[in-house]
mmCIF file of C-alpha atoms and ligand atoms in Angstrom:
data_model
loop_
_atom_site.group_PDB
_atom_site.id
_atom_site.type_symbol
_atom_site.label_atom_id
_atom_site.label_comp_id
_atom_site.label_asym_id
_atom_site.label_seq_id
_atom_site.Cartn_x
_atom_site.Cartn_y
_atom_site.Cartn_z
ATOM 1 C CA MET A 27 4.143 2.171 13.624
ATOM 2 C CA THR A 28 0.745 3.033 13.140
ATOM 3 C CA ILE A 29 -0.460 6.096 15.094
ATOM 4 C CA ILE A 30 -4.240 6.214 14.058
ATOM 5 C CA SER A 31 -6.375 3.982 12.214
ATOM 6 C CA VAL A 32 -9.688 4.765 10.851
ATOM 7 C CA GLU A 33 -11.961 1.866 9.716
ATOM 8 C CA ASN A 34 -15.238 2.068 7.577
ATOM 9 C CA LEU A 35 -15.984 5.557 9.131
ATOM 10 C CA LYS A 36 -19.657 6.853 8.250
ATOM 11 C CA LYS A 37 -21.108 10.046 8.878
ATOM 12 C CA ARG A 38 -24.541 11.333 7.351
ATOM 13 C CA PHE A 39 -26.107 14.887 8.278
ATOM 14 C CA ASN A 40 -29.857 14.911 8.447
ATOM 15 C CA LEU A 41 -31.240 17.868 6.419
ATOM 16 C CA GLU A 42 -34.941 18.554 6.979
ATOM 17 C CA ALA A 43 -34.551 22.185 5.300
ATOM 18 C CA GLY A 44 -32.496 23.844 2.818
ATOM 19 C CA PHE A 45 -31.126 23.529 -0.645
ATOM 20 C CA PHE A 46 -30.562 19.597 -0.535
ATOM 21 C CA ALA A 47 -33.962 18.852 1.076
ATOM 22 C CA ARG A 48 -35.517 18.329 -1.785
ATOM 23 C CA PHE A 49 -33.319 15.336 -2.458
ATOM 24 C CA GLY A 50 -33.846 13.542 0.402
ATOM 25 C CA ARG A 51 -33.013 13.752 4.130
ATOM 26 C CA PHE A 52 -29.755 12.976 4.397
ATOM 27 C CA VAL A 53 -26.091 13.967 3.021
ATOM 28 C CA TYR A 54 -23.771 11.045 3.018
ATOM 29 C CA ALA A 55 -20.637 12.948 3.650
ATOM 30 C CA VAL A 56 -18.387 10.060 5.000
ATOM 31 C CA ASN A 57 -19.232 7.052 3.531
ATOM 32 C CA GLY A 58 -16.885 4.296 4.604
ATOM 33 C CA VAL A 59 -13.859 5.895 4.598
ATOM 34 C CA SER A 60 -10.611 3.332 6.042
ATOM 35 C CA PHE A 61 -6.860 4.513 6.054
ATOM 36 C CA SER A 62 -4.202 4.738 8.768
ATOM 37 C CA ILE A 63 -1.448 7.004 9.343
ATOM 38 C CA ASN A 64 2.088 6.263 10.423
ATOM 39 C CA GLU A 65 4.471 7.965 13.035
ATOM 40 C CA ASN A 66 6.235 10.693 11.326
ATOM 41 C CA GLU A 67 4.327 10.144 8.016
ATOM 42 C CA SER A 68 2.279 12.557 6.101
ATOM 43 C CA TYR A 69 -0.979 11.191 4.718
ATOM 44 C CA GLY A 70 -2.831 13.362 2.038
ATOM 45 C CA LEU A 71 -6.611 13.605 1.578
ATOM 46 C CA VAL A 72 -7.741 14.550 -1.718
ATOM 47 C CA GLY A 73 -10.528 15.047 -3.369
ATOM 48 C CA GLU A 74 -12.966 17.682 -4.810
ATOM 49 C CA SER A 75 -15.044 20.237 -2.881
ATOM 50 C CA GLY A 76 -17.746 18.172 -0.861
ATOM 51 C CA CYS A 77 -16.301 14.537 -0.929
ATOM 52 C CA GLY A 78 -15.822 14.634 2.748
ATOM 53 C CA LYS A 79 -12.253 15.841 3.618
ATOM 54 C CA THR A 80 -13.171 17.988 6.481
ATOM 55 C CA THR A 81 -16.003 16.025 7.880
ATOM 56 C CA THR A 82 -13.526 13.236 8.269
ATOM 57 C CA ALA A 83 -11.112 15.351 9.755
ATOM 58 C CA ARG A 84 -13.718 16.564 12.309
ATOM 59 C CA LEU A 85 -14.674 12.849 12.832
ATOM 60 C CA LEU A 86 -10.867 12.342 13.855
ATOM 61 C CA VAL A 87 -10.915 15.238 16.344
ATOM 62 C CA ARG A 88 -14.187 14.282 17.720
ATOM 63 C CA MET A 89 -15.904 17.743 16.785
ATOM 64 C CA TYR A 90 -18.712 15.205 15.267
ATOM 65 C CA ARG A 91 -19.438 11.555 16.356
ATOM 66 C CA HIS A 92 -19.264 9.104 13.648
ATOM 67 C CA ASP A 93 -22.365 6.979 12.743
ATOM 68 C CA GLU A 94 -20.518 3.964 12.067
ATOM 69 C CA GLY A 95 -16.854 2.507 12.001
ATOM 70 C CA SER A 96 -13.936 2.981 14.218
ATOM 71 C CA ILE A 97 -10.855 5.459 14.833
ATOM 72 C CA ILE A 98 -8.107 3.670 16.841
ATOM 73 C CA TRP A 99 -5.604 5.764 18.348
ATOM 74 C CA ARG A 100 -2.084 4.129 18.957
ATOM 75 C CA ALA A 101 -3.213 0.642 19.032
ATOM 76 C CA GLY A 102 -6.248 -0.147 21.123
ATOM 77 C CA ASN A 103 -7.497 3.450 21.981
ATOM 78 C CA ASP A 104 -11.148 3.707 20.752
ATOM 79 C CA VAL A 105 -11.598 7.081 20.124
ATOM 80 C CA ALA A 106 -15.363 6.770 20.083
ATOM 81 C CA ALA A 107 -15.221 5.585 23.912
ATOM 82 C CA LEU A 108 -12.700 8.382 25.262
ATOM 83 C CA THR A 109 -14.504 10.480 27.934
ATOM 84 C CA GLY A 110 -13.075 12.877 30.784
ATOM 85 C CA ARG A 111 -9.668 13.196 30.953
ATOM 86 C CA ALA A 112 -8.534 10.762 28.304
ATOM 87 C CA LEU A 113 -10.397 12.842 25.708
ATOM 88 C CA LYS A 114 -8.556 15.902 26.932
ATOM 89 C CA ASN A 115 -5.470 14.282 26.457
ATOM 90 C CA TYR A 116 -6.360 12.724 22.976
ATOM 91 C CA ARG A 117 -7.454 16.210 22.108
ATOM 92 C CA GLU A 118 -3.979 17.623 22.983
ATOM 93 C CA LYS A 119 -2.471 14.969 21.014
ATOM 94 C CA VAL A 120 -4.344 15.365 17.652
ATOM 95 C CA LYS A 121 -4.671 19.307 16.682
ATOM 96 C CA TYR A 122 -6.510 20.624 13.733
ATOM 97 C CA VAL A 123 -5.287 23.715 11.697
ATOM 98 C CA PHE A 124 -8.077 25.312 9.982
ATOM 99 C CA GLN A 125 -8.730 26.282 6.309
ATOM 100 C CA ASP A 126 -9.174 29.773 6.850
ATOM 101 C CA PRO A 127 -6.981 31.810 9.364
ATOM 102 C CA ALA A 128 -8.770 35.017 8.604
ATOM 103 C CA ARG A 129 -12.071 33.702 10.284
ATOM 104 C CA SER A 130 -10.233 31.425 12.809
ATOM 105 C CA LEU A 131 -8.412 33.622 14.600
ATOM 106 C CA ASN A 132 -10.426 35.791 17.062
ATOM 107 C CA PRO A 133 -9.409 39.650 15.920
ATOM 108 C CA ARG A 134 -9.846 40.981 19.202
ATOM 109 C CA MET A 135 -7.186 38.806 21.137
ATOM 110 C CA THR A 136 -3.485 39.049 21.198
ATOM 111 C CA VAL A 137 -1.385 36.604 19.398
ATOM 112 C CA TYR A 138 -0.622 35.214 22.941
ATOM 113 C CA GLU A 139 -4.029 34.961 23.651
ATOM 114 C CA VAL A 140 -4.684 33.159 20.644
ATOM 115 C CA LEU A 141 -1.981 30.483 21.027
ATOM 116 C CA THR A 142 -2.836 29.904 24.643
ATOM 117 C CA ALA A 143 -6.703 29.861 24.754
ATOM 118 C CA GLY A 144 -6.896 26.313 24.333
ATOM 119 C CA TYR A 145 -3.672 25.441 26.349
ATOM 120 C CA ARG A 146 -5.090 27.243 29.722
ATOM 121 C CA TRP A 147 -7.671 24.835 30.128
ATOM 122 C CA SER A 148 -5.472 21.897 29.727
ATOM 123 C CA PRO A 149 -4.172 19.913 32.434
ATOM 124 C CA SER A 150 -0.485 20.322 31.344
ATOM 125 C CA TRP A 151 -0.698 24.146 31.623
ATOM 126 C CA PRO A 152 2.571 25.595 32.954
ATOM 127 C CA GLY A 153 1.308 29.048 34.277
ATOM 128 C CA HIS A 154 1.459 32.093 32.134
ATOM 129 C CA ALA A 155 5.520 32.835 32.669
ATOM 130 C CA GLU A 156 6.062 29.457 31.308
ATOM 131 C CA ALA A 157 3.511 29.406 28.695
ATOM 132 C CA ARG A 158 4.912 32.726 27.237
ATOM 133 C CA ARG A 159 8.547 31.305 26.755
ATOM 134 C CA GLU A 160 7.048 28.257 25.219
ATOM 135 C CA ALA A 161 4.519 30.526 22.941
ATOM 136 C CA ALA A 162 7.331 32.843 22.239
ATOM 137 C CA ALA A 163 9.737 29.600 21.147
ATOM 138 C CA ILE A 164 6.727 28.060 18.985
ATOM 139 C CA LEU A 165 6.103 31.243 17.183
ATOM 140 C CA GLU A 166 9.642 31.672 16.250
ATOM 141 C CA GLU A 167 10.029 28.135 15.005
ATOM 142 C CA THR A 168 7.197 28.999 12.681
ATOM 143 C CA GLY A 169 9.041 32.108 11.337
ATOM 144 C CA LEU A 170 7.688 35.053 13.101
ATOM 145 C CA SER A 171 9.096 36.405 16.664
ATOM 146 C CA ALA A 172 8.756 36.922 20.087
ATOM 147 C CA ARG A 173 7.835 40.423 19.750
ATOM 148 C CA ASP A 174 4.642 39.322 17.820
ATOM 149 C CA LEU A 175 3.258 37.719 20.797
ATOM 150 C CA GLU A 176 1.670 41.376 21.615
ATOM 151 C CA ARG A 177 0.224 42.048 18.402
ATOM 152 C CA ARG A 178 -3.204 41.114 16.899
ATOM 153 C CA PRO A 179 -4.152 38.610 14.032
ATOM 154 C CA VAL A 180 -5.154 41.659 11.633
ATOM 155 C CA GLU A 181 -1.708 43.260 11.693
ATOM 156 C CA PHE A 182 -0.408 40.043 9.867
ATOM 157 C CA SER A 183 -0.548 39.313 6.105
ATOM 158 C CA GLY A 184 -2.509 35.863 5.211
ATOM 159 C CA GLY A 185 0.593 33.789 5.094
ATOM 160 C CA GLN A 186 1.640 35.004 8.781
ATOM 161 C CA ARG A 187 -1.404 34.264 10.157
ATOM 162 C CA GLN A 188 -1.418 30.908 8.906
ATOM 163 C CA ARG A 189 2.007 30.556 10.755
ATOM 164 C CA ILE A 190 0.173 31.821 13.760
ATOM 165 C CA SER A 191 -2.590 28.980 13.283
ATOM 166 C CA ILE A 192 0.144 26.482 12.877
ATOM 167 C CA ALA A 193 1.701 27.515 15.881
ATOM 168 C CA ARG A 194 -1.459 27.383 17.924
ATOM 169 C CA GLY A 195 -1.693 23.851 16.896
ATOM 170 C CA LEU A 196 1.759 23.106 17.896
ATOM 171 C CA ILE A 197 2.047 24.574 21.485
ATOM 172 C CA MET A 198 0.407 21.617 23.335
ATOM 173 C CA LYS A 199 2.977 19.134 21.542
ATOM 174 C CA PRO A 200 0.673 17.170 19.490
ATOM 175 C CA GLU A 201 1.755 13.625 17.713
ATOM 176 C CA LEU A 202 -0.871 14.304 14.835
ATOM 177 C CA LEU A 203 -1.342 17.858 13.094
ATOM 178 C CA ILE A 204 -4.380 17.956 10.849
ATOM 179 C CA CYS A 205 -3.793 20.640 8.204
ATOM 180 C CA ASP A 206 -7.186 21.447 6.482
ATOM 181 C CA GLU A 207 -6.360 23.130 2.845
ATOM 182 C CA VAL A 208 -3.777 25.440 5.169
ATOM 183 C CA VAL A 209 -2.427 26.892 1.813
ATOM 184 C CA SER A 210 -5.103 26.836 -0.442
ATOM 185 C CA ALA A 211 -6.131 30.567 0.535
ATOM 186 C CA LEU A 212 -2.483 31.473 0.081
ATOM 187 C CA ASP A 213 -0.305 33.167 -3.076
ATOM 188 C CA VAL A 214 1.698 30.379 -4.808
ATOM 189 C CA SER A 215 4.794 32.143 -3.445
ATOM 190 C CA VAL A 216 3.798 32.001 0.384
ATOM 191 C CA GLN A 217 2.288 28.388 -0.387
ATOM 192 C CA GLY A 218 5.824 27.162 -1.042
ATOM 193 C CA GLN A 219 7.083 28.899 1.924
ATOM 194 C CA ILE A 220 4.154 27.260 4.365
ATOM 195 C CA LEU A 221 4.584 23.701 2.854
ATOM 196 C CA ASN A 222 8.443 24.025 3.756
ATOM 197 C CA LEU A 223 7.501 25.207 7.098
ATOM 198 C CA LEU A 224 5.252 22.345 7.569
ATOM 199 C CA LEU A 225 8.025 19.495 6.324
ATOM 200 C CA ASP A 226 10.385 21.399 8.680
ATOM 201 C CA LEU A 227 8.196 21.163 11.774
ATOM 202 C CA LYS A 228 7.438 17.530 10.702
ATOM 203 C CA SER A 229 10.759 16.461 10.833
ATOM 204 C CA ARG A 230 11.987 18.413 13.904
ATOM 205 C CA HIS A 231 8.955 17.454 16.079
ATOM 206 C CA ARG A 232 8.660 13.835 14.391
ATOM 207 C CA LEU A 233 4.811 14.890 13.794
ATOM 208 C CA SER A 234 2.650 12.871 12.016
ATOM 209 C CA LEU A 235 0.461 14.994 9.429
ATOM 210 C CA LEU A 236 -2.892 14.497 7.832
ATOM 211 C CA PHE A 237 -2.743 16.938 4.982
ATOM 212 C CA ILE A 238 -6.142 17.825 3.148
ATOM 213 C CA ALA A 239 -6.120 19.257 -0.262
ATOM 214 C CA HIS A 240 -8.157 19.409 -3.076
ATOM 215 C CA ASP A 241 -5.152 20.168 -5.242
ATOM 216 C CA LEU A 242 -3.212 16.877 -6.475
ATOM 217 C CA LYS A 243 -0.102 18.332 -7.371
ATOM 218 C CA VAL A 244 0.574 20.242 -4.068
ATOM 219 C CA ALA A 245 -0.368 16.914 -1.827
ATOM 220 C CA SER A 246 2.038 14.850 -4.387
ATOM 221 C CA TYR A 247 4.635 16.991 -3.343
ATOM 222 C CA PHE A 248 3.923 17.273 0.093
ATOM 223 C CA CYS A 249 2.880 14.070 1.375
ATOM 224 C CA ASP A 250 4.204 10.386 1.581
ATOM 225 C CA ARG A 251 1.310 8.565 0.896
ATOM 226 C CA ILE A 252 -2.064 9.874 -0.706
ATOM 227 C CA GLY A 253 -5.666 9.010 -0.486
ATOM 228 C CA VAL A 254 -7.993 9.972 -3.195
ATOM 229 C CA MET A 255 -11.617 10.646 -1.819
ATOM 230 C CA TYR A 256 -14.649 10.538 -3.888
ATOM 231 C CA ARG A 257 -18.006 10.987 -2.826
ATOM 232 C CA GLY A 258 -17.237 10.148 1.002
ATOM 233 C CA GLU A 259 -15.000 7.254 0.162
ATOM 234 C CA LEU A 260 -11.352 6.553 -0.751
ATOM 235 C CA VAL A 261 -11.086 5.223 -4.500
ATOM 236 C CA GLU A 262 -7.302 5.022 -4.251
ATOM 237 C CA GLU A 263 -4.344 4.913 -2.353
ATOM 238 C CA ALA A 264 -0.635 4.953 -3.067
ATOM 239 C CA PRO A 265 2.827 6.189 -2.383
ATOM 240 C CA ALA A 266 2.423 9.791 -3.125
ATOM 241 C CA ASP A 267 5.985 10.232 -5.051
ATOM 242 C CA ASN A 268 4.722 8.965 -8.555
ATOM 243 C CA LEU A 269 1.129 9.029 -8.269
ATOM 244 C CA TYR A 270 0.919 10.839 -11.436
ATOM 245 C CA GLN A 271 2.475 7.946 -13.061
ATOM 246 C CA THR A 272 1.218 5.389 -11.283
ATOM 247 C CA GLY A 273 -2.273 6.272 -10.655
ATOM 248 C CA ARG A 274 -4.895 4.022 -11.992
ATOM 249 C CA HIS A 275 -8.116 5.232 -10.925
ATOM 250 C CA PRO A 276 -10.274 7.114 -13.679
ATOM 251 C CA TYR A 277 -11.157 9.780 -10.953
ATOM 252 C CA THR A 278 -7.326 10.107 -10.160
ATOM 253 C CA GLU A 279 -6.622 10.559 -13.615
ATOM 254 C CA LEU A 280 -9.329 13.374 -14.009
ATOM 255 C CA LEU A 281 -7.751 14.929 -11.068
ATOM 256 C CA PHE A 282 -4.334 15.013 -12.697
ATOM 257 C CA ARG A 283 -5.848 16.098 -16.166
ATOM 258 C CA SER A 284 -7.637 18.926 -14.793
ATOM 259 C CA ALA A 285 -4.897 20.208 -12.378
ATOM 260 C CA ARG A 286 -2.518 20.321 -15.668
ATOM 261 C CA ALA A 287 -5.558 22.194 -17.710
ATOM 262 C CA GLY A 288 -5.992 24.264 -14.556
ATOM 263 C CA HIS A 289 -6.260 27.847 -15.417
ATOM 264 C CA PHE A 290 -6.447 27.089 -19.229
ATOM 265 C CA ALA A 291 -9.714 25.343 -18.670
ATOM 266 C CA ALA A 292 -12.114 28.132 -18.000
ATOM 267 C CA LYS A 293 -10.474 30.414 -20.861
ATOM 268 C CA ASN A 294 -10.816 27.073 -23.297
ATOM 269 C CA ALA A 295 -14.376 26.390 -22.533
ATOM 270 C CA ALA A 296 -15.458 29.983 -22.644
ATOM 271 C CA ARG A 297 -13.767 30.291 -26.036
ATOM 272 C CA GLU A 298 -15.264 26.754 -27.339
ATOM 273 C CA GLY A 299 -18.434 27.576 -25.555
ATOM 274 C CA GLY A 300 -18.448 23.857 -24.439
ATOM 275 C CA ALA A 301 -17.584 21.924 -21.296
ATOM 276 C CA GLY A 302 -13.785 21.960 -20.653
ATOM 277 C CA GLU A 303 -12.085 19.394 -18.090
ATOM 278 C CA ALA A 304 -12.818 21.810 -15.319
ATOM 279 C CA GLU A 305 -16.310 22.052 -16.338
ATOM 280 C CA ILE A 306 -16.653 18.304 -16.380
ATOM 281 C CA ILE A 307 -15.225 17.801 -12.897
ATOM 282 C CA ARG A 308 -17.424 20.573 -11.527
ATOM 283 C CA GLY A 309 -20.184 19.069 -13.371
ATOM 284 C CA GLU A 310 -21.819 17.061 -10.744
ATOM 285 C CA ALA A 311 -22.280 17.300 -6.828
ATOM 286 C CA ALA A 312 -19.340 15.819 -5.022
ATOM 287 C CA THR A 313 -21.496 14.701 -2.542
ATOM 288 C CA ALA A 314 -23.705 11.675 -2.263
ATOM 289 C CA LEU A 315 -27.437 12.522 -1.493
ATOM 290 C CA ALA A 316 -28.412 8.886 -1.724
ATOM 291 C CA GLU A 317 -27.223 5.537 -1.076
ATOM 292 C CA ILE A 318 -25.567 4.247 -4.391
ATOM 293 C CA THR A 319 -25.150 0.571 -5.098
ATOM 294 C CA GLY A 320 -22.763 0.541 -7.552
ATOM 295 C CA CYS A 321 -19.740 2.462 -8.149
ATOM 296 C CA PHE A 322 -19.681 6.185 -6.682
ATOM 297 C CA PHE A 323 -17.782 7.380 -9.690
ATOM 298 C CA ALA A 324 -19.775 5.340 -12.540
ATOM 299 C CA GLY A 325 -21.841 8.274 -13.529
ATOM 300 C CA ARG A 326 -18.938 10.125 -14.222
ATOM 301 C CA CYS A 327 -16.624 7.517 -15.525
ATOM 302 C CA PRO A 328 -15.507 7.349 -19.147
ATOM 303 C CA ARG A 329 -14.629 3.578 -18.648
ATOM 304 C CA ALA A 330 -18.075 2.547 -16.631
ATOM 305 C CA GLU A 331 -19.354 -0.687 -17.587
ATOM 306 C CA GLU A 332 -22.700 -2.584 -16.607
ATOM 307 C CA ILE A 333 -20.940 -3.753 -13.885
ATOM 308 C CA CYS A 334 -20.062 -0.463 -12.437
ATOM 309 C CA ARG A 335 -23.254 0.578 -12.013
ATOM 310 C CA ARG A 336 -24.296 -2.552 -10.492
ATOM 311 C CA GLU A 337 -21.809 -3.646 -7.920
ATOM 312 C CA HIS A 338 -19.870 -1.361 -5.631
ATOM 313 C CA PRO A 339 -16.238 -2.367 -6.131
ATOM 314 C CA LEU A 340 -14.141 -3.507 -3.437
ATOM 315 C CA TRP A 341 -10.096 -2.826 -2.733
ATOM 316 C CA ARG A 342 -7.823 -4.242 -5.219
ATOM 317 C CA THR A 343 -4.384 -4.361 -4.065
ATOM 318 C CA LEU A 344 -1.702 -3.513 -7.214
ATOM 319 C CA PRO A 345 1.994 -4.014 -6.808
ATOM 320 C CA SER A 346 3.955 -0.920 -5.787
ATOM 321 C CA GLY A 347 7.652 -0.256 -6.127
ATOM 322 C CA ASN A 348 8.828 0.537 -2.520
ATOM 323 C CA GLY A 349 6.854 -2.063 -0.693
ATOM 324 C CA THR A 350 3.972 0.444 0.218
ATOM 325 C CA ALA A 351 0.653 -1.078 -0.646
ATOM 326 C CA HIS A 352 -1.176 0.590 -3.494
ATOM 327 C CA ARG A 353 -4.777 0.050 -3.471
ATOM 328 C CA VAL A 354 -7.887 0.874 -6.104
ATOM 329 C CA ARG A 355 -11.520 0.557 -5.865
ATOM 330 C CA CYS A 356 -12.394 0.092 -9.725
ATOM 331 C CA HIS A 357 -13.801 -2.716 -11.475
ATOM 332 C CA ARG A 358 -11.963 -1.705 -14.835
ATOM 333 C CA ILE A 359 -8.590 -2.284 -13.871
ATOM 334 C CA ASP A 360 -6.322 -5.349 -14.915
ATOM 335 C CA ASP A 361 -3.358 -6.002 -12.499
HETATM 336 N N1 ATP B 16 -22.597 20.164 9.490
HETATM 337 C C1 ATP B 16 -23.168 19.821 8.370
HETATM 338 N N2 ATP B 16 -24.405 19.684 8.228
HETATM 339 C C2 ATP B 16 -24.762 19.521 7.300
HETATM 340 N N3 ATP B 16 -23.947 19.274 6.320
HETATM 341 C C3 ATP B 16 -22.905 19.274 6.118
HETATM 342 C C4 ATP B 16 -22.457 19.586 7.296
HETATM 343 N N4 ATP B 16 -20.895 19.473 7.286
HETATM 344 C C5 ATP B 16 -20.492 19.204 5.891
HETATM 345 N N5 ATP B 16 -21.904 18.890 5.172
HETATM 346 C C6 ATP B 16 -21.950 18.303 4.088
HETATM 347 O O1 ATP B 16 -21.387 17.326 3.737
HETATM 348 C C7 ATP B 16 -20.492 17.516 2.648
HETATM 349 C C8 ATP B 16 -18.982 17.039 2.705
HETATM 350 O O2 ATP B 16 -18.399 18.435 3.520
HETATM 351 P P1 ATP B 16 -16.977 18.677 3.656
HETATM 352 O O3 ATP B 16 -16.805 19.960 4.276
HETATM 353 O O4 ATP B 16 -16.478 17.310 4.418
HETATM 354 O O5 ATP B 16 -16.141 18.508 2.318
HETATM 355 P P2 ATP B 16 -14.819 18.730 1.644
HETATM 356 O O6 ATP B 16 -14.352 17.793 1.013
HETATM 357 O O7 ATP B 16 -13.959 19.272 3.081
HETATM 358 O O8 ATP B 16 -15.110 20.157 0.835
HETATM 359 P P3 ATP B 16 -14.164 21.313 0.784
HETATM 360 O O9 ATP B 16 -13.076 21.164 -0.231
HETATM 361 O O10 ATP B 16 -15.356 22.320 -0.058
HETATM 362 O O11 ATP B 16 -13.565 21.987 1.880
HETATM 363 C C9 ATP B 16 -20.887 18.488 1.794
HETATM 364 O O12 ATP B 16 -22.142 18.175 1.107
HETATM 365 C C10 ATP B 16 -21.313 19.400 3.023
HETATM 366 O O13 ATP B 16 -22.383 20.148 2.596
HETATM 367 MG MG1 MG B 17 -12.957 21.161 3.488
#
């Protein structure tokens, strides 16, 4: 069952000043994104910095309003039309865990206050005594202890702070948890612990997850399906487990190659005095600053032909092993 479905979502920011002003007045942050997430599914949104992942997530929780397209919650609830009590309810069902726990946790609050700051204004607020019991329970589920409720975020390590953020996201019993780069600021060993915690919570609470990452390898490990995002749109969507072998879009291939090249790339580039794969991938702004007619990736694509610069590619559906659709937006793929 679909829990949320997003159709042709668009959001552009008006920029009158600042660095981008010289390119024109708009940043096309989200440029026609469509995907849906099923109950108890983990959907990954992957792409390099600036491609519009966070903006998409913020549109989903209605931190911003979209310019075009639709967001439908549980067959039939148009998120753009929600007001008052219905909007409050929706915001309890869809929770956002932020990228940077150091900045998103108020250092002056105790953990109890952090966990309940939003909850207090909710129609389902049960009063302090019960809320304290719930906060203790969720904190223990995330691997901390009830005693930690009286401590302050600065007393915790990065990984523990991310656990507090996750607990805050879960205290109102959401159905969809949006995890925006929740592990990217952490050491690799801690990353694994947090990912396993999320998998555990997902099955225990039958959560759906929107998992945002720039690291395709982390996302492939964690997610059921993945959407690869480039310049504000999805260019490929497929089951996660073997995207490494089945990924067909030249951009997906580039992401995997550069992930593999990883930490060697910078070194090699320095030694060879030229551009390594990592350089190529950072070589161009990931955000669209003008309306593009052809394929958004054509300017960087090793396989681009004339048609790619002229026509925006439509989705093509490819056969995939387990019955889940594999779709790709590329002129140069033969099926
Ligand atoms: N409030 C805003 N006002 C103006 N421009 C914005 C705003 N929010 C985002 N942008 C721009 O929109 C584009 C997409 O940003 P977004 O944060 O969604 O990317 P992202 O994929 O989450 O990147 P990252 O991996 O770095 O978090 C960027 O060019 C960004 O500068
Ligand atoms: Mg982001």
